[in-house]
mmCIF file of C-alpha atoms in Angstrom:
data_model
loop_
_atom_site.group_PDB
_atom_site.id
_atom_site.type_symbol
_atom_site.label_atom_id
_atom_site.label_comp_id
_atom_site.label_asym_id
_atom_site.label_seq_id
_atom_site.Cartn_x
_atom_site.Cartn_y
_atom_site.Cartn_z
ATOM 1 C CA MET A 316 -54.557 -20.176 -63.175
ATOM 2 C CA LYS A 317 -50.898 -20.786 -62.257
ATOM 3 C CA ARG A 318 -49.523 -19.436 -58.916
ATOM 4 C CA SER A 319 -45.978 -18.003 -59.031
ATOM 5 C CA ARG A 320 -43.504 -19.474 -56.607
ATOM 6 C CA GLN A 321 -40.508 -17.510 -55.267
ATOM 7 C CA GLY A 322 -37.606 -18.691 -53.053
ATOM 8 C CA PHE A 323 -33.865 -18.452 -52.404
ATOM 9 C CA SER A 324 -31.302 -20.111 -54.523
ATOM 10 C CA LEU A 325 -28.477 -22.162 -53.004
ATOM 11 C CA VAL A 326 -25.979 -19.414 -53.817
ATOM 12 C CA GLU A 327 -28.078 -16.818 -52.022
ATOM 13 C CA LEU A 328 -28.388 -19.025 -48.933
ATOM 14 C CA MET A 329 -24.633 -19.608 -48.847
ATOM 15 C CA LEU A 330 -24.019 -15.877 -49.172
ATOM 16 C CA VAL A 331 -26.313 -15.157 -46.232
ATOM 17 C CA VAL A 332 -24.543 -17.779 -44.114
ATOM 18 C CA VAL A 333 -21.105 -16.368 -44.940
ATOM 19 C CA LEU A 334 -22.155 -12.779 -44.193
ATOM 20 C CA SER A 335 -23.765 -13.846 -40.927
ATOM 21 C CA ALA A 336 -20.605 -15.687 -39.903
ATOM 22 C CA LEU A 337 -18.447 -12.667 -40.722
ATOM 23 C CA PHE A 338 -20.761 -10.402 -38.737
ATOM 24 C CA ILE A 339 -20.709 -12.679 -35.695
ATOM 25 C CA SER A 340 -16.917 -13.015 -35.932
ATOM 26 C CA SER A 341 -16.516 -9.233 -36.062
ATOM 27 C CA ILE A 342 -18.791 -8.721 -33.067
ATOM 28 C CA THR A 343 -16.904 -11.400 -31.104
ATOM 29 C CA ALA A 344 -13.515 -9.872 -31.945
ATOM 30 C CA LEU A 345 -14.765 -6.424 -30.963
ATOM 31 C CA SER A 346 -16.131 -7.743 -27.673
ATOM 32 C CA LEU A 347 -12.832 -9.456 -26.878
ATOM 33 C CA ALA A 348 -10.886 -6.305 -27.727
ATOM 34 C CA VAL A 349 -13.116 -4.177 -25.479
ATOM 35 C CA SER A 350 -12.803 -6.761 -22.707
ATOM 36 C CA GLY A 351 -9.004 -6.786 -23.091
ATOM 37 C CA VAL A 352 -8.808 -2.995 -22.919
ATOM 38 C CA GLY A 353 -10.998 -3.005 -19.827
ATOM 39 C CA TYR A 354 -8.748 -5.621 -18.209
ATOM 40 C CA GLN A 355 -5.629 -3.570 -18.958
ATOM 41 C CA ILE A 356 -7.263 -0.460 -17.506
ATOM 42 C CA GLU A 357 -8.088 -2.422 -14.372
ATOM 43 C CA GLN A 358 -4.488 -3.600 -14.042
ATOM 44 C CA THR A 359 -3.141 -0.085 -14.597
ATOM 45 C CA GLY A 360 -5.506 1.253 -11.946
ATOM 46 C CA GLU A 361 -4.264 -1.357 -9.481
ATOM 47 C CA ILE A 362 -0.634 -0.357 -10.077
ATOM 48 C CA VAL A 363 -1.327 3.387 -9.788
ATOM 49 C CA GLU A 364 -3.350 2.916 -6.602
ATOM 50 C CA ASN A 365 -0.531 0.958 -4.943
ATOM 51 C CA ALA A 366 2.034 3.530 -6.109
ATOM 52 C CA GLN A 367 0.071 6.465 -4.703
ATOM 53 C CA TYR A 368 -0.439 4.721 -1.369
ATOM 54 C CA LEU A 369 3.198 3.672 -0.920
ATOM 55 C CA THR A 370 4.575 7.021 -2.095
ATOM 56 C CA ARG A 371 2.416 9.004 0.344
ATOM 57 C CA LEU A 372 3.268 6.606 3.168
ATOM 58 C CA LEU A 373 7.033 6.733 2.653
ATOM 59 C CA LYS A 374 7.087 10.515 2.286
ATOM 60 C CA ARG A 375 5.103 10.930 5.497
ATOM 61 C CA GLU A 376 7.323 8.527 7.440
ATOM 62 C CA LEU A 377 10.495 10.181 6.149
ATOM 63 C CA SER A 378 9.175 13.604 7.164
ATOM 64 C CA LEU A 379 8.954 12.407 10.794
ATOM 65 C CA VAL A 380 12.210 10.513 11.032
ATOM 66 C CA GLY A 381 14.672 11.522 13.722
ATOM 67 C CA PHE A 382 12.234 13.289 16.034
ATOM 68 C CA LEU A 383 13.760 13.730 19.490
ATOM 69 C CA GLY A 384 11.599 16.391 21.075
ATOM 70 C CA ALA A 385 12.668 19.930 21.876
ATOM 71 C CA SER A 386 16.383 19.123 22.031
ATOM 72 C CA ARG A 387 18.708 16.972 19.994
ATOM 73 C CA PRO A 388 22.108 15.835 21.252
ATOM 74 C CA ALA A 389 25.124 16.055 19.018
ATOM 75 C CA ALA A 390 26.351 12.767 17.580
ATOM 76 C CA SER A 391 29.467 11.521 19.276
ATOM 77 C CA SER A 392 32.509 11.002 17.098
ATOM 78 C CA GLY A 393 33.037 7.414 16.050
ATOM 79 C CA ALA A 394 29.485 6.319 16.887
ATOM 80 C CA LYS A 395 28.688 2.945 15.351
ATOM 81 C CA ARG A 396 25.514 2.059 13.490
ATOM 82 C CA SER A 397 23.294 -0.337 15.406
ATOM 83 C CA ASP A 398 22.118 -3.623 13.986
ATOM 84 C CA ILE A 399 18.644 -3.129 12.536
ATOM 85 C CA CYS A 400 17.277 -5.912 14.755
ATOM 86 C CA ALA A 401 19.098 -4.857 17.923
ATOM 87 C CA GLU A 402 17.159 -4.135 21.107
ATOM 88 C CA LEU A 403 17.831 -0.414 21.111
ATOM 89 C CA SER A 404 15.669 0.002 24.224
ATOM 90 C CA LYS A 405 18.683 -1.107 26.269
ATOM 91 C CA MET A 406 20.536 2.023 25.115
ATOM 92 C CA PRO A 407 19.873 5.644 26.046
ATOM 93 C CA ILE A 408 17.579 7.128 23.431
ATOM 94 C CA GLU A 409 20.252 9.617 22.370
ATOM 95 C CA GLN A 410 22.580 6.738 21.500
ATOM 96 C CA ALA A 411 19.853 4.551 19.972
ATOM 97 C CA LEU A 412 18.806 7.288 17.568
ATOM 98 C CA LEU A 413 22.222 8.580 16.535
ATOM 99 C CA TYR A 414 21.420 7.152 13.100
ATOM 100 C CA PRO A 415 17.764 8.089 12.494
ATOM 101 C CA VAL A 416 17.944 6.672 8.957
ATOM 102 C CA ASP A 417 19.657 3.408 8.142
ATOM 103 C CA GLY A 418 19.335 0.633 5.624
ATOM 104 C CA ILE A 419 20.760 -2.255 3.638
ATOM 105 C CA ASP A 420 21.837 -1.848 0.022
ATOM 106 C CA ASP A 421 21.241 -4.696 -2.455
ATOM 107 C CA VAL A 422 20.294 -7.462 -0.043
ATOM 108 C CA ALA A 423 22.228 -10.693 -0.544
ATOM 109 C CA GLU A 424 20.282 -13.806 -1.460
ATOM 110 C CA GLY A 425 19.146 -15.700 1.605
ATOM 111 C CA THR A 426 19.050 -12.606 3.865
ATOM 112 C CA ARG A 427 16.227 -12.660 6.402
ATOM 113 C CA ILE A 428 14.490 -9.885 8.310
ATOM 114 C CA CYS A 429 14.465 -9.923 12.116
ATOM 115 C CA ASP A 430 11.629 -12.477 12.420
ATOM 116 C CA GLY A 431 13.174 -14.848 9.885
ATOM 117 C CA GLU A 432 11.276 -13.912 6.709
ATOM 118 C CA LEU A 433 13.293 -13.954 3.492
ATOM 119 C CA ILE A 434 13.940 -10.599 1.794
ATOM 120 C CA SER A 435 13.813 -10.286 -1.993
ATOM 121 C CA PRO A 436 17.427 -10.534 -3.285
ATOM 122 C CA GLU A 437 19.063 -7.319 -4.581
ATOM 123 C CA SER A 438 16.301 -5.118 -3.139
ATOM 124 C CA ASP A 439 16.992 -2.459 -0.488
ATOM 125 C CA VAL A 440 15.869 -2.185 3.138
ATOM 126 C CA LEU A 441 14.924 1.148 4.725
ATOM 127 C CA VAL A 442 15.182 1.671 8.489
ATOM 128 C CA LEU A 443 13.638 4.749 10.132
ATOM 129 C CA ARG A 444 13.941 5.719 13.802
ATOM 130 C CA ARG A 445 12.243 8.429 15.821
ATOM 131 C CA GLY A 446 11.201 9.271 19.342
ATOM 132 C CA LEU A 447 7.629 9.027 20.606
ATOM 133 C CA LEU A 448 5.949 11.545 22.854
ATOM 134 C CA PRO A 449 4.585 9.937 26.038
ATOM 135 C CA SER A 450 1.783 12.496 25.978
ATOM 136 C CA GLN A 451 0.650 15.306 23.704
ATOM 137 C CA GLY A 452 1.658 17.960 26.238
ATOM 138 C CA ASN A 453 5.185 16.630 26.776
ATOM 139 C CA THR A 454 7.544 18.131 24.211
ATOM 140 C CA GLU A 455 10.652 18.478 26.347
ATOM 141 C CA GLN A 456 11.634 14.920 27.202
ATOM 142 C CA VAL A 457 11.346 11.955 24.855
ATOM 143 C CA THR A 458 12.115 8.606 26.450
ATOM 144 C CA ASP A 459 10.464 6.130 24.084
ATOM 145 C CA TRP A 460 11.301 5.374 20.477
ATOM 146 C CA GLN A 461 10.192 3.324 17.535
ATOM 147 C CA GLN A 462 12.083 1.743 14.685
ATOM 148 C CA ILE A 463 10.297 1.070 11.401
ATOM 149 C CA ILE A 464 11.709 -1.301 8.796
ATOM 150 C CA TYR A 465 10.422 -1.244 5.214
ATOM 151 C CA TYR A 466 11.417 -4.172 3.035
ATOM 152 C CA LEU A 467 10.372 -6.310 0.087
ATOM 153 C CA SER A 468 9.732 -9.929 0.977
ATOM 154 C CA ALA A 469 10.713 -12.790 -1.309
ATOM 155 C CA ASP A 470 7.087 -13.177 -2.440
ATOM 156 C CA LYS A 471 7.131 -9.580 -3.812
ATOM 157 C CA SER A 472 5.043 -8.141 -0.994
ATOM 158 C CA PHE A 473 6.101 -4.739 0.377
ATOM 159 C CA LYS A 474 6.021 -4.910 4.173
ATOM 160 C CA ARG A 475 6.541 -2.837 7.310
ATOM 161 C CA LYS A 476 7.934 -4.074 10.598
ATOM 162 C CA ARG A 477 7.784 -1.947 13.745
ATOM 163 C CA ILE A 478 9.892 -2.188 16.871
ATOM 164 C CA ILE A 479 8.201 0.031 19.461
ATOM 165 C CA LYS A 480 9.742 0.606 22.903
ATOM 166 C CA GLY A 481 11.974 -2.380 22.310
ATOM 167 C CA SER A 482 9.087 -4.721 21.465
ATOM 168 C CA SER A 483 9.129 -6.255 17.997
ATOM 169 C CA LYS A 484 5.779 -6.314 16.196
ATOM 170 C CA ARG A 485 4.694 -8.715 13.480
ATOM 171 C CA SER A 486 5.403 -7.598 9.918
ATOM 172 C CA VAL A 487 2.435 -6.031 8.123
ATOM 173 C CA PRO A 488 1.972 -6.397 4.335
ATOM 174 C CA LEU A 489 1.297 -3.044 2.683
ATOM 175 C CA ALA A 490 1.052 -3.872 -1.023
ATOM 176 C CA GLU A 491 1.487 -6.817 -3.363
ATOM 177 C CA GLY A 492 3.017 -6.775 -6.809
ATOM 178 C CA VAL A 493 6.195 -4.852 -5.895
ATOM 179 C CA GLU A 494 8.938 -6.108 -8.180
ATOM 180 C CA ASP A 495 11.779 -4.029 -6.715
ATOM 181 C CA PHE A 496 12.488 -1.425 -4.018
ATOM 182 C CA GLN A 497 15.594 0.750 -4.321
ATOM 183 C CA LEU A 498 16.928 3.674 -2.302
ATOM 184 C CA GLU A 499 19.343 6.523 -2.959
ATOM 185 C CA TYR A 500 20.714 8.602 -0.093
ATOM 186 C CA GLY A 501 21.130 12.333 -0.680
ATOM 187 C CA ILE A 502 24.343 13.661 0.865
ATOM 188 C CA GLY A 503 24.590 17.423 1.343
ATOM 189 C CA ASN A 504 28.056 18.905 0.880
ATOM 190 C CA PRO A 505 28.402 22.385 2.437
ATOM 191 C CA ASN A 506 31.646 22.927 0.510
ATOM 192 C CA LEU A 507 29.931 22.851 -2.881
ATOM 193 C CA GLN A 508 28.094 25.721 -4.535
ATOM 194 C CA GLY A 509 24.922 25.400 -6.595
ATOM 195 C CA VAL A 510 23.732 21.801 -6.541
ATOM 196 C CA GLN A 511 24.862 20.594 -3.116
ATOM 197 C CA ILE A 512 23.316 17.125 -2.962
ATOM 198 C CA LYS A 513 24.764 13.943 -4.410
ATOM 199 C CA PHE A 514 22.858 10.661 -4.313
ATOM 200 C CA VAL A 515 24.648 7.437 -3.397
ATOM 201 C CA GLY A 516 23.614 3.830 -2.911
ATOM 202 C CA LEU A 517 24.573 3.959 0.789
ATOM 203 C CA PRO A 518 26.625 6.476 2.788
ATOM 204 C CA ARG A 519 30.198 5.251 3.146
ATOM 205 C CA ASP A 520 31.166 6.583 6.555
ATOM 206 C CA GLU A 521 30.086 8.535 9.619
ATOM 207 C CA GLN A 522 30.665 11.887 7.902
ATOM 208 C CA GLU A 523 28.349 11.054 5.007
ATOM 209 C CA TRP A 524 25.689 9.740 7.379
ATOM 210 C CA SER A 525 25.874 13.021 9.295
ATOM 211 C CA GLN A 526 25.369 14.949 6.016
ATOM 212 C CA LEU A 527 22.306 12.947 4.966
ATOM 213 C CA VAL A 528 19.554 15.380 3.902
ATOM 214 C CA ALA A 529 17.207 13.468 1.567
ATOM 215 C CA ILE A 530 16.057 10.032 0.467
ATOM 216 C CA ARG A 531 15.050 9.102 -3.070
ATOM 217 C CA PHE A 532 13.110 5.854 -3.410
ATOM 218 C CA HIS A 533 12.142 3.794 -6.449
ATOM 219 C CA LEU A 534 9.211 1.378 -6.595
ATOM 220 C CA LEU A 535 8.943 -0.973 -9.556
ATOM 221 C CA LEU A 536 5.371 -2.258 -9.455
ATOM 222 C CA SER A 537 3.538 -4.953 -11.375
ATOM 223 C CA SER A 538 -0.026 -6.124 -11.752
ATOM 224 C CA THR A 539 -0.883 -9.038 -9.483
ATOM 225 C CA SER A 540 -2.388 -11.027 -12.369
ATOM 226 C CA ALA A 541 -1.054 -11.945 -15.802
ATOM 227 C CA SER A 542 -1.376 -9.426 -18.627
ATOM 228 C CA SER A 543 -3.516 -10.189 -21.667
ATOM 229 C CA GLY A 544 -1.119 -8.409 -24.013
ATOM 230 C CA GLY A 545 1.994 -9.744 -25.694
ATOM 231 C CA GLY A 546 5.285 -8.139 -26.501
ATOM 232 C CA SER A 547 8.969 -8.532 -25.786
ATOM 233 C CA GLY A 548 9.032 -6.670 -22.487
ATOM 234 C CA LYS A 549 10.803 -3.516 -21.340
ATOM 235 C CA THR A 550 13.982 -2.449 -19.581
ATOM 236 C CA TYR A 551 13.768 -0.003 -16.656
ATOM 237 C CA TYR A 552 16.662 2.207 -15.572
ATOM 238 C CA TYR A 553 16.784 3.559 -11.999
ATOM 239 C CA ALA A 554 19.132 3.914 -9.017
ATOM 240 C CA LYS A 555 22.164 3.298 -11.259
ATOM 241 C CA LYS A 556 20.859 -0.137 -12.266
ATOM 242 C CA SER A 557 18.729 -1.688 -14.994
ATOM 243 C CA LYS A 558 16.088 -4.364 -14.834
ATOM 244 C CA GLN A 559 14.577 -6.159 -17.826
ATOM 245 C CA LEU A 560 11.071 -7.532 -17.420
ATOM 246 C CA TYR A 561 9.029 -9.574 -19.856
ATOM 247 C CA ALA A 562 5.466 -8.803 -20.835
ATOM 248 C CA ASP A 563 3.844 -11.474 -18.661
ATOM 249 C CA LYS A 564 2.391 -8.671 -16.512
ATOM 250 C CA GLN A 565 1.974 -4.922 -16.616
ATOM 251 C CA TYR A 566 4.808 -2.975 -14.989
ATOM 252 C CA ASP A 567 5.530 0.637 -14.119
ATOM 253 C CA LEU A 568 8.255 2.525 -12.279
ATOM 254 C CA PHE A 569 7.524 5.218 -9.674
ATOM 255 C CA THR A 570 10.081 7.481 -8.022
ATOM 256 C CA GLY A 571 9.690 9.765 -5.021
ATOM 257 C CA ILE A 572 12.009 12.011 -3.045
ATOM 258 C CA SER A 573 11.690 13.307 0.497
ATOM 259 C CA GLN A 574 13.803 15.873 2.282
ATOM 260 C CA LEU A 575 14.709 14.952 5.859
ATOM 261 C CA ASN A 576 13.421 18.071 7.577
ATOM 262 C CA ASN A 577 13.057 16.621 11.062
ATOM 263 C CA LEU A 578 16.696 15.906 11.809
ATOM 264 C CA ALA A 579 16.972 19.362 13.389
ATOM 265 C CA PRO A 580 15.031 20.130 16.621
ATOM 266 C CA LYS A 581 11.325 20.334 15.893
ATOM 267 C CA VAL A 582 8.102 19.585 17.738
ATOM 268 C CA VAL A 583 5.593 17.444 15.875
ATOM 269 C CA GLU A 584 2.526 15.496 16.895
ATOM 270 C CA LEU A 585 2.932 11.738 16.608
ATOM 271 C CA ASP A 586 0.392 8.965 16.876
ATOM 272 C CA SER A 587 2.104 6.183 18.812
ATOM 273 C CA ALA A 588 -0.877 3.871 18.362
ATOM 274 C CA MET A 589 -0.371 3.533 14.574
#
């Protein structure tokens, strides 16, 4: 009796190999795509987290700027703006804080902050000044002050430098991956009806500084690591300027605005230990 023999032909074996290769290739491509999407989501989350933190911080600091206790002296005519690194503690607090908000517009290349660190060229510098309460129960007389400087260092790190009671503190990094920091100063014009605020790059004179009512800030953020995607990049428009960035990283622009409510007499609770 003859036994039947069955097997696979060469064509069938080659077909199985090809199908298996296509299946493995598809699974690999799908895995890479899922991994790439997950990486992009992680980068986006990093940018949004930094934006939320910096936006809340700047709005809070701007809401406290200019605090001088229960009374606020009138600015003297012709008062000059102090250098942002000056030892204001040598002045009476009323004179030191005549300009509660100050700044530098479009920093020139090679400009350094008070301790010598390079500032990112063409970025802005924000200077905030306010009085500090010696004790929680003392709201009548403020004798101490602090000056806070926010700037973008040359290595794209957003930093804060405090000068408290005339003593300069070391700069503290707040967030990495900040591509640009721009400010617009809102000038209130009591002679206009309807929309009474115009935004400028920097107040031109003493009158405009005295009419300052709001600050609008722009943060152009990037991921701290390279992006897995390609593309030709994108152009961002903000603060009357444009900036073109290539798709080597993920980028996003965030804008915030804060009204300067504390320039009039107001009592607030401050934490001088921060």
